[in-house]
PDB file of C-alpha atoms in Angstrom:
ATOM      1  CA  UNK A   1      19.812 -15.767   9.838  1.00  0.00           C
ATOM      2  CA  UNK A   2      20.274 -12.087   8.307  1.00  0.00           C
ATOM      3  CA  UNK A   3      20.087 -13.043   4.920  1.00  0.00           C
ATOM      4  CA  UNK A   4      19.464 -16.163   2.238  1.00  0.00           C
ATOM      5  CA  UNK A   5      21.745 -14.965  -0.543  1.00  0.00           C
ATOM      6  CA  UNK A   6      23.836 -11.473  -1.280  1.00  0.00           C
ATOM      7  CA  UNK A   7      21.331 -11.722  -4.715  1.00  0.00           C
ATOM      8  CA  UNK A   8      18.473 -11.637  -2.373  1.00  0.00           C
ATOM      9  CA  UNK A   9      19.792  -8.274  -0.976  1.00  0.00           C
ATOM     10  CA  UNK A  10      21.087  -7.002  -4.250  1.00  0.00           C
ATOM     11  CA  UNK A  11      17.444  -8.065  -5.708  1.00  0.00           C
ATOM     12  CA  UNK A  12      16.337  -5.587  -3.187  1.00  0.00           C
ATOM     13  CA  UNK A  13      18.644  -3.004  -2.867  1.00  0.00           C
ATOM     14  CA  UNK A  14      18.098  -2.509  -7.232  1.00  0.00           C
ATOM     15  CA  UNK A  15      14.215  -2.409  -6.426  1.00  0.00           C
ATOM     16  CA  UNK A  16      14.384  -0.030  -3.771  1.00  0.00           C
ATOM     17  CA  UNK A  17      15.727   2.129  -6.084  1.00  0.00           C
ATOM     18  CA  UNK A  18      13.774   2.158  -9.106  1.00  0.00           C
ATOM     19  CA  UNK A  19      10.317   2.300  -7.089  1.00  0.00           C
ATOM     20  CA  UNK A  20      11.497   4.919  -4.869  1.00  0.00           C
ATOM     21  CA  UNK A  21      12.732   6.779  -8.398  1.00  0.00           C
ATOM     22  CA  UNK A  22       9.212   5.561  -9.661  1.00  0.00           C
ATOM     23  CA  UNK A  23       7.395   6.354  -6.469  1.00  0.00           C
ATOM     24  CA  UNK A  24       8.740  10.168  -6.542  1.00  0.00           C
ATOM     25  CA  UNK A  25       7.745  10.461 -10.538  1.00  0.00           C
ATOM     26  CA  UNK A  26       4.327   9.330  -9.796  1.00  0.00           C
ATOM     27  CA  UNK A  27       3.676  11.378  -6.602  1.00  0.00           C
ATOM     28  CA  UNK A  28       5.143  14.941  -8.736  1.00  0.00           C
ATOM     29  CA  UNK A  29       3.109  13.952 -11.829  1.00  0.00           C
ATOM     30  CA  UNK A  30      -0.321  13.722  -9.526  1.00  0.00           C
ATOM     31  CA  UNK A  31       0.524  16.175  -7.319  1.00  0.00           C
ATOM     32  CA  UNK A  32       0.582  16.691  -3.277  1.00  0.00           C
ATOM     33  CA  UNK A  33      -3.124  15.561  -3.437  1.00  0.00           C
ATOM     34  CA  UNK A  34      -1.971  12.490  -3.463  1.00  0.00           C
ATOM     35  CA  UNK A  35      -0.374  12.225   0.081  1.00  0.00           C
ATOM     36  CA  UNK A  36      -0.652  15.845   1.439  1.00  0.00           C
ATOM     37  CA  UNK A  37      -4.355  16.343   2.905  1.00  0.00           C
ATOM     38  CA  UNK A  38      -5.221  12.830   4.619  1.00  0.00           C
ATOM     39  CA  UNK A  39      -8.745  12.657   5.315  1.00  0.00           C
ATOM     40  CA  UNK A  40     -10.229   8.799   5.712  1.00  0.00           C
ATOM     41  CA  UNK A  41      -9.874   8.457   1.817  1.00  0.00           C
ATOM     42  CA  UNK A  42      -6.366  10.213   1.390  1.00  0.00           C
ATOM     43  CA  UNK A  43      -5.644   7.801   4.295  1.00  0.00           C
ATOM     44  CA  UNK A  44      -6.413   4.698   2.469  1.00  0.00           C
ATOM     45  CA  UNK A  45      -4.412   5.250  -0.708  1.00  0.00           C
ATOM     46  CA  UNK A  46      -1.154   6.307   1.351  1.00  0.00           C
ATOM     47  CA  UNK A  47      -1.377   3.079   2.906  1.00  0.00           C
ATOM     48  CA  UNK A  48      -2.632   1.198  -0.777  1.00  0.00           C
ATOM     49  CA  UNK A  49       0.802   2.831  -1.855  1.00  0.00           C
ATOM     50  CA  UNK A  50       2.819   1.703   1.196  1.00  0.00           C
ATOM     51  CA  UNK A  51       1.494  -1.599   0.243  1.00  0.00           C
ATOM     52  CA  UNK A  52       2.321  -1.722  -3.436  1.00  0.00           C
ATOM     53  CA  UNK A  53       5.876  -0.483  -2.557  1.00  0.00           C
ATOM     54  CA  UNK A  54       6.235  -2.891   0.366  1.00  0.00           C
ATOM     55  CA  UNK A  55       4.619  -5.940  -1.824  1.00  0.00           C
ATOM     56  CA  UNK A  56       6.876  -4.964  -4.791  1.00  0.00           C
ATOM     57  CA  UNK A  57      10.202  -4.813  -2.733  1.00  0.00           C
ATOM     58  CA  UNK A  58      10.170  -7.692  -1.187  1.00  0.00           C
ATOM     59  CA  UNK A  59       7.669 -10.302  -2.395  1.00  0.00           C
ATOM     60  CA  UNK A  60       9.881 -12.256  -5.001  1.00  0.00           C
ATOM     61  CA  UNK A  61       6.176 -13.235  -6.840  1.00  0.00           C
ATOM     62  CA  UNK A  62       5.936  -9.278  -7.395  1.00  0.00           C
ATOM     63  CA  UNK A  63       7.836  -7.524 -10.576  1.00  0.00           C
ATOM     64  CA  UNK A  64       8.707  -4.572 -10.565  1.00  0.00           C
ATOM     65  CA  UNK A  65       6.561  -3.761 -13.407  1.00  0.00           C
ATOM     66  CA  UNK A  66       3.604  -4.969 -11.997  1.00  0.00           C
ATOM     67  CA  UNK A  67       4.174  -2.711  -8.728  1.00  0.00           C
ATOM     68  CA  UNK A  68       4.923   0.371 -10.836  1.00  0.00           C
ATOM     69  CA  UNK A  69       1.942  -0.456 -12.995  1.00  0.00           C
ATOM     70  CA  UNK A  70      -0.252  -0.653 -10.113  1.00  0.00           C
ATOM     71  CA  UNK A  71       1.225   2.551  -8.382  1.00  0.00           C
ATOM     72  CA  UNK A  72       0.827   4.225 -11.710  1.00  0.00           C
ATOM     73  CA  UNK A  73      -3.129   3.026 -11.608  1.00  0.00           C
ATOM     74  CA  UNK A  74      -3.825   4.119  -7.700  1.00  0.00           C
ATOM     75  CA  UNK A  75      -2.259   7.756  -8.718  1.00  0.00           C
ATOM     76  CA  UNK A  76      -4.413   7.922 -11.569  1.00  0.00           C
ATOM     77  CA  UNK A  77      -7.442   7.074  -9.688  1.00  0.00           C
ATOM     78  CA  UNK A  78      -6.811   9.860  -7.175  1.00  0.00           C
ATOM     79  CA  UNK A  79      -6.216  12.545  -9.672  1.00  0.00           C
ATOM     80  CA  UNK A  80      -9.316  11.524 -11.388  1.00  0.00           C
ATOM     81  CA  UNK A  81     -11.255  11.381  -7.859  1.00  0.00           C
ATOM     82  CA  UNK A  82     -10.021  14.820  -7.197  1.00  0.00           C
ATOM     83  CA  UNK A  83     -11.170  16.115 -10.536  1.00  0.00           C
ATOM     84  CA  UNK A  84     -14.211  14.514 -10.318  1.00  0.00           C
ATOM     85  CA  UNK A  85     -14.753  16.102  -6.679  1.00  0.00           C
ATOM     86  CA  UNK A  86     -13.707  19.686  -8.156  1.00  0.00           C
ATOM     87  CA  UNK A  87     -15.791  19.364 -10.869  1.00  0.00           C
ATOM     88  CA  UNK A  88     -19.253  17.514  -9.206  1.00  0.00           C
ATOM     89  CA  UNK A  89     -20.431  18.952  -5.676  1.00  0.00           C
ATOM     90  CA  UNK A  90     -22.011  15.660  -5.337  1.00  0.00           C
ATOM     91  CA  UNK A  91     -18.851  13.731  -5.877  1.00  0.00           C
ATOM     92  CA  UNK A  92     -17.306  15.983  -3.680  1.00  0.00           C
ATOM     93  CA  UNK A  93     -19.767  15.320  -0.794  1.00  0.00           C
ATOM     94  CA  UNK A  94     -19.207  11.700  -0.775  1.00  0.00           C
ATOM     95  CA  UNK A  95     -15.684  11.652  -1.191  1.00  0.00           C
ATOM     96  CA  UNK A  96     -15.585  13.762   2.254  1.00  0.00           C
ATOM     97  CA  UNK A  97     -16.031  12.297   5.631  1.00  0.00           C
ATOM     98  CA  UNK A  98     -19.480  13.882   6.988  1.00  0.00           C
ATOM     99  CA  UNK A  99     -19.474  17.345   8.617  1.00  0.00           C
ATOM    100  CA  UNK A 100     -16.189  18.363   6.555  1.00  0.00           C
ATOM    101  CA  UNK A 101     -16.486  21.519   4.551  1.00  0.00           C
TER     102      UNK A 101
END
């Protein structure tokens, strides 16, 4: 079967849209840090984000104001992990996988 219901698809065809819209707000407010330099921990928020999106798409237990919360959240937490790391060598150092800069 494609497809349960056309309110299924309309369900997420409107959700698409407003966390791709919220998606693209979040990722300009934070900055390319965000997704642009993907060392190991870059690499696991893209995919906590890809997650969130995916999970608030199409799991029906999921509202779209709890995935936009939480995408909201895992930007904030990598702006303030790139302040911190600008701000504290230390931080820095552990943030970074070995031998990097």
């Amino acid at each position: 079967m494609l497809f349960d219901n056309w309110s299924s698809l309309l369900r997420a065809a409107l959700l698409a849209v407003l966390t791709y819209g919220w998606l693209v707000l979040m990722l300009r407010l934070y900055g390319k840090r965000t997704l642009a330099k993907l060392n190991a921990f870059d690499f696991i928020v893209t995919v906590a984000l890809g997650s969130i999106l995916a999970s608030t798409l199409l799991a029906k237990s999921t509202t779209w104001s709890q995935g936009a919360i939480a995408l909201a959240i895992l930007c904030s937490l990598q702006w303030l992990v790139a302040k911190a790391s600008l701000r504290w060598p230390w931080f820095f150092q552990l943030t970074r996988p070995r031998g990097c800069c």
